XYZ file of C-alpha atoms in Angstrom:
305
model
C -19.264 5.423 26.328
C -18.822 9.052 25.328
C -16.390 8.059 22.568
C -18.854 5.447 21.282
C -21.633 8.059 21.281
C -19.474 10.394 19.208
C -18.520 7.658 16.733
C -22.113 6.451 16.476
C -23.323 9.917 15.492
C -20.456 10.519 13.053
C -20.419 7.478 10.775
C -18.000 9.064 8.308
C -15.375 9.401 11.035
C -16.166 5.939 12.419
C -15.710 4.129 9.109
C -12.782 6.339 8.120
C -11.012 5.439 11.356
C -11.911 1.770 10.940
C -10.552 1.671 7.373
C -7.430 3.560 8.472
C -6.751 0.961 11.158
C -7.123 -1.724 8.497
C -4.578 0.096 6.312
C -2.145 0.288 9.233
C -2.679 -3.415 9.887
C -1.878 -4.268 6.268
C 1.124 -1.930 6.289
C 2.818 -2.971 9.518
C 1.424 -6.424 10.377
C 0.600 -7.693 6.888
C 4.176 -8.586 5.834
C 4.478 -11.025 8.753
C 1.311 -12.967 7.850
C 2.056 -16.593 6.867
C 0.503 -16.380 3.397
C 2.517 -13.286 2.396
C 5.716 -13.825 0.411
C 8.110 -11.240 1.866
C 10.779 -12.060 -0.690
C 8.395 -11.540 -3.638
C 9.823 -14.528 -5.478
C 9.470 -14.536 -9.239
C 8.011 -17.608 -10.946
C 9.561 -17.936 -14.430
C 7.096 -20.616 -15.579
C 4.696 -23.355 -14.458
C 3.880 -26.710 -15.960
C 0.283 -27.157 -17.082
C -1.621 -30.445 -17.265
C -0.122 -31.205 -20.680
C 3.369 -30.696 -19.210
C 3.841 -27.523 -21.236
C 5.619 -24.627 -19.510
C 3.354 -21.596 -19.106
C 4.854 -18.157 -18.456
C 3.304 -15.649 -16.053
C 1.111 -13.784 -15.339
C -1.191 -16.325 -13.724
C -4.866 -15.606 -12.960
C -6.345 -15.675 -9.444
C -6.421 -19.174 -8.001
C -6.190 -21.046 -4.711
C -2.410 -20.679 -4.848
C -2.478 -16.980 -5.781
C -5.687 -15.397 -4.493
C -5.224 -12.210 -6.545
C -3.150 -13.762 -9.309
C 0.420 -12.779 -10.183
C 2.063 -9.961 -12.110
C 4.012 -10.433 -15.347
C 7.118 -11.462 -13.390
C 5.240 -14.191 -11.555
C 5.152 -12.364 -8.219
C 2.101 -12.938 -6.049
C -0.202 -9.895 -6.359
C -1.493 -10.091 -2.785
C 2.066 -10.115 -1.471
C 2.991 -7.242 -3.801
C 0.137 -5.087 -2.525
C 0.902 -5.848 1.113
C 4.663 -5.362 0.771
C 4.163 -2.202 -1.297
C 1.738 -0.602 1.157
C 4.452 0.854 3.400
C 6.382 2.440 0.540
C 3.189 3.804 -1.006
C 1.887 5.395 2.187
C 5.322 6.748 3.109
C 5.608 8.543 -0.246
C 2.068 9.939 0.007
C 2.503 11.132 3.602
C 5.957 12.602 2.945
C 4.721 14.610 -0.060
C 1.773 15.947 1.935
C 3.899 16.922 4.948
C 6.417 18.765 2.761
C 3.574 20.536 0.948
C 2.134 21.906 4.176
C 5.530 22.757 5.628
C 5.772 25.116 2.660
C 2.106 26.170 2.571
C 1.532 27.128 6.215
C 4.426 29.640 6.596
C 3.732 30.996 3.094
C 0.055 31.514 3.942
C 0.850 33.254 7.227
C 3.503 35.538 5.737
C 1.215 36.385 2.838
C -1.611 37.125 5.280
C 0.699 39.518 7.128
C 1.612 41.086 3.760
C 5.339 40.520 4.120
C 7.219 41.664 1.005
C 7.491 38.924 -1.601
C 5.226 36.410 0.155
C 2.100 37.498 -1.681
C 3.922 37.418 -5.015
C 5.162 33.864 -4.419
C 1.679 32.745 -3.372
C 0.135 34.390 -6.418
C 2.657 32.689 -8.686
C 2.186 29.232 -7.144
C -1.586 29.418 -6.879
C -2.336 31.682 -9.823
C -0.035 30.943 -12.718
C 0.433 27.234 -11.983
C -3.329 26.724 -11.598
C -3.776 27.246 -15.352
C -1.808 24.075 -16.085
C -2.933 20.658 -14.757
C -0.678 19.402 -11.986
C 0.134 16.169 -13.793
C 1.340 18.096 -16.876
C 3.714 20.210 -14.769
C 5.068 17.136 -13.003
C 5.604 15.312 -16.302
C 7.414 18.290 -17.842
C 9.776 18.570 -14.882
C 10.215 14.813 -14.396
C 11.579 14.259 -17.916
C 14.153 17.063 -17.792
C 17.500 15.256 -18.331
C 19.200 16.496 -15.114
C 16.263 15.144 -13.082
C 15.655 12.092 -15.266
C 19.185 10.782 -14.737
C 19.878 12.181 -11.258
C 20.979 9.869 -8.459
C 18.538 11.603 -6.141
C 15.628 11.515 -8.605
C 13.080 10.216 -6.009
C 13.888 13.186 -3.744
C 13.539 15.666 -6.600
C 10.229 14.193 -7.749
C 8.801 14.204 -4.230
C 9.776 17.867 -3.833
C 8.287 18.735 -7.235
C 4.967 17.021 -6.526
C 4.794 18.614 -3.075
C 5.622 22.125 -4.272
C 3.418 22.257 -7.365
C 0.221 22.293 -5.292
C 1.648 24.114 -2.268
C 0.142 27.344 -3.606
C -3.373 25.917 -3.595
C -2.946 24.675 -0.030
C -1.408 27.989 1.074
C -4.282 29.963 -0.441
C -6.861 27.917 1.490
C -4.988 28.419 4.751
C -4.526 32.141 4.048
C -8.293 32.518 3.773
C -8.579 30.935 7.225
C -5.965 33.370 8.573
C -7.868 36.282 7.032
C -11.111 35.120 8.635
C -9.509 34.678 12.062
C -7.821 38.070 11.990
C -11.220 39.799 12.247
C -12.028 38.144 15.589
C -11.894 40.254 18.749
C -9.369 38.062 20.540
C -7.016 38.458 17.567
C -7.267 42.238 17.779
C -6.217 42.070 21.424
C -3.137 40.072 20.498
C -2.151 42.551 17.809
C -2.733 45.576 20.072
C -0.562 44.028 22.799
C 2.393 44.089 20.407
C 2.868 40.333 20.176
C 5.506 39.167 17.703
C 4.547 37.304 14.536
C 5.736 33.968 15.877
C 3.762 34.511 19.097
C 0.630 35.437 17.156
C 1.024 32.342 15.022
C 1.587 29.909 17.901
C -0.759 31.351 20.543
C -3.551 32.996 18.556
C -3.836 31.383 15.131
C -2.659 27.793 15.438
C -4.951 26.649 18.308
C -8.001 27.580 16.222
C -6.717 26.277 12.903
C -4.904 23.022 13.545
C -8.002 20.838 13.075
C -8.903 22.563 9.816
C -5.335 22.258 8.586
C -5.409 18.588 9.593
C -8.571 18.173 7.511
C -6.901 19.794 4.519
C -3.863 17.543 4.929
C -5.917 14.350 5.136
C -7.878 15.382 2.046
C -4.595 16.060 0.250
C -3.378 12.555 1.073
C -6.103 11.293 -1.253
C -5.218 13.870 -3.915
C -1.559 12.840 -3.815
C -2.489 9.164 -4.105
C -4.636 9.954 -7.149
C -1.810 11.939 -8.773
C 0.688 9.127 -8.181
C -1.789 6.729 -9.773
C -1.920 8.940 -12.875
C 1.880 9.078 -13.031
C 2.114 5.316 -12.685
C -0.486 4.855 -15.439
C 1.659 6.777 -17.938
C 4.946 5.276 -16.730
C 6.512 8.132 -14.746
C 8.488 6.333 -12.032
C 9.433 7.744 -8.642
C 12.312 5.260 -8.366
C 14.042 3.852 -11.431
C 17.203 2.147 -12.640
C 19.023 2.597 -15.930
C 19.364 -0.904 -17.401
C 21.235 -1.983 -20.529
C 18.928 -4.118 -22.661
C 21.197 -4.425 -25.714
C 24.540 -3.256 -27.004
C 24.480 0.528 -26.646
C 20.755 0.520 -25.758
C 19.596 1.505 -22.292
C 16.155 1.716 -20.748
C 14.739 3.179 -17.538
C 13.142 0.418 -15.460
C 10.884 0.857 -12.467
C 12.531 -0.221 -9.200
C 9.603 0.463 -6.888
C 6.879 -1.828 -5.568
C 4.512 1.009 -4.700
C 0.921 0.517 -5.858
C 0.875 3.169 -8.643
C 3.777 1.455 -10.392
C 1.642 -1.656 -10.885
C -0.425 0.411 -13.331
C 2.429 1.162 -15.737
C 1.316 -1.580 -18.191
C -2.388 -0.936 -17.682
C -3.127 -0.416 -21.410
C -1.712 -3.839 -22.179
C -3.029 -5.526 -19.042
C -6.624 -4.427 -19.663
C -6.646 -6.697 -22.733
C -5.092 -9.595 -20.840
C -4.282 -9.997 -17.123
C -6.824 -7.388 -16.044
C -6.469 -8.427 -12.407
C -3.097 -6.608 -12.218
C -4.407 -3.041 -12.764
C -7.762 -3.878 -11.164
C -6.444 -4.881 -7.736
C -3.814 -2.121 -7.791
C -6.451 0.498 -8.593
C -8.765 -1.044 -5.987
C -6.110 -0.658 -3.266
C -5.538 3.000 -4.203
C -9.290 3.692 -4.438
C -9.836 2.188 -0.990
C -7.050 4.374 0.428
C -8.401 7.550 -1.207
C -11.899 6.691 0.052
C -10.506 6.174 3.561
C -8.791 9.565 3.641
C -11.879 11.329 2.273
C -14.125 9.654 4.839
C -11.772 10.619 7.639
C -11.597 14.233 6.448
C -15.389 14.393 6.142
C -15.732 12.982 9.650
C -13.461 15.689 11.081
C -15.473 18.336 9.209
C -18.618 16.941 10.793
C -17.123 17.666 14.207
C -16.975 21.339 13.273
C -20.548 21.379 12.034
C -22.032 19.575 15.022
C -19.739 21.301 17.545
C -19.082 18.118 19.463
C -18.308 19.036 23.057
C -15.160 16.938 23.501
C -13.399 18.980 20.828
């Protein structure tokens, strides 16, 4: 009853949690549903009523509720099967970002030599250039473009580029906490930095950091959507298309990669970018609702927290 009372008076958290459960259902249970094609079979052509072969993509119908992509793969199955890869990439980037940001923020707050300079460089200099431009510039460098571990490099690049912004936000929280009386007692007792961090700072900051992380999940999803729109692939294969001619081909089924032909699809099979963008928008909306709901707990000072 108490949990229901809390959810009832915090609709943002309630719907955010509800939508998150739906995402988890699609991610982990969805592939086993009977109408989902786990193998993502390609349909090279279909016969129409005049017995003329028609190549994909095919529009939404009873057979394909969301239509197919240009390879003839069912769009609903693509979105369901790609959900796990998409969320894993988004969550991994966010976790790496905060594994860098939290120690950097704390060390900068304590004015350790070099920490403030690194934070200023990441948050100051890089803030003058849009994140997507920095990622594009680094992603097309030949050693990264052709590297065997390209997905790892790109994930690290995307995570690090905005680590300065995240670290600066957390540093401001550290600065605010350091003025509290209980913090002064910890410092005067001679506690080590690691003890101060674990026993004095972290218990009062973990919910705020969690809020920042959830909000960043949406930001990362949006950035990946932009990269997919302009054809920057996380995973790719080098394929020979003619004698002496090679081309990089996307090898991922994550949602952003379904936007790579958006300019062409908007004038034809518009359902391909529409449903892909809809899935990403729903996910971003879910994360933002959840983050707003957690922020509401701070404002209302709910007793169970």
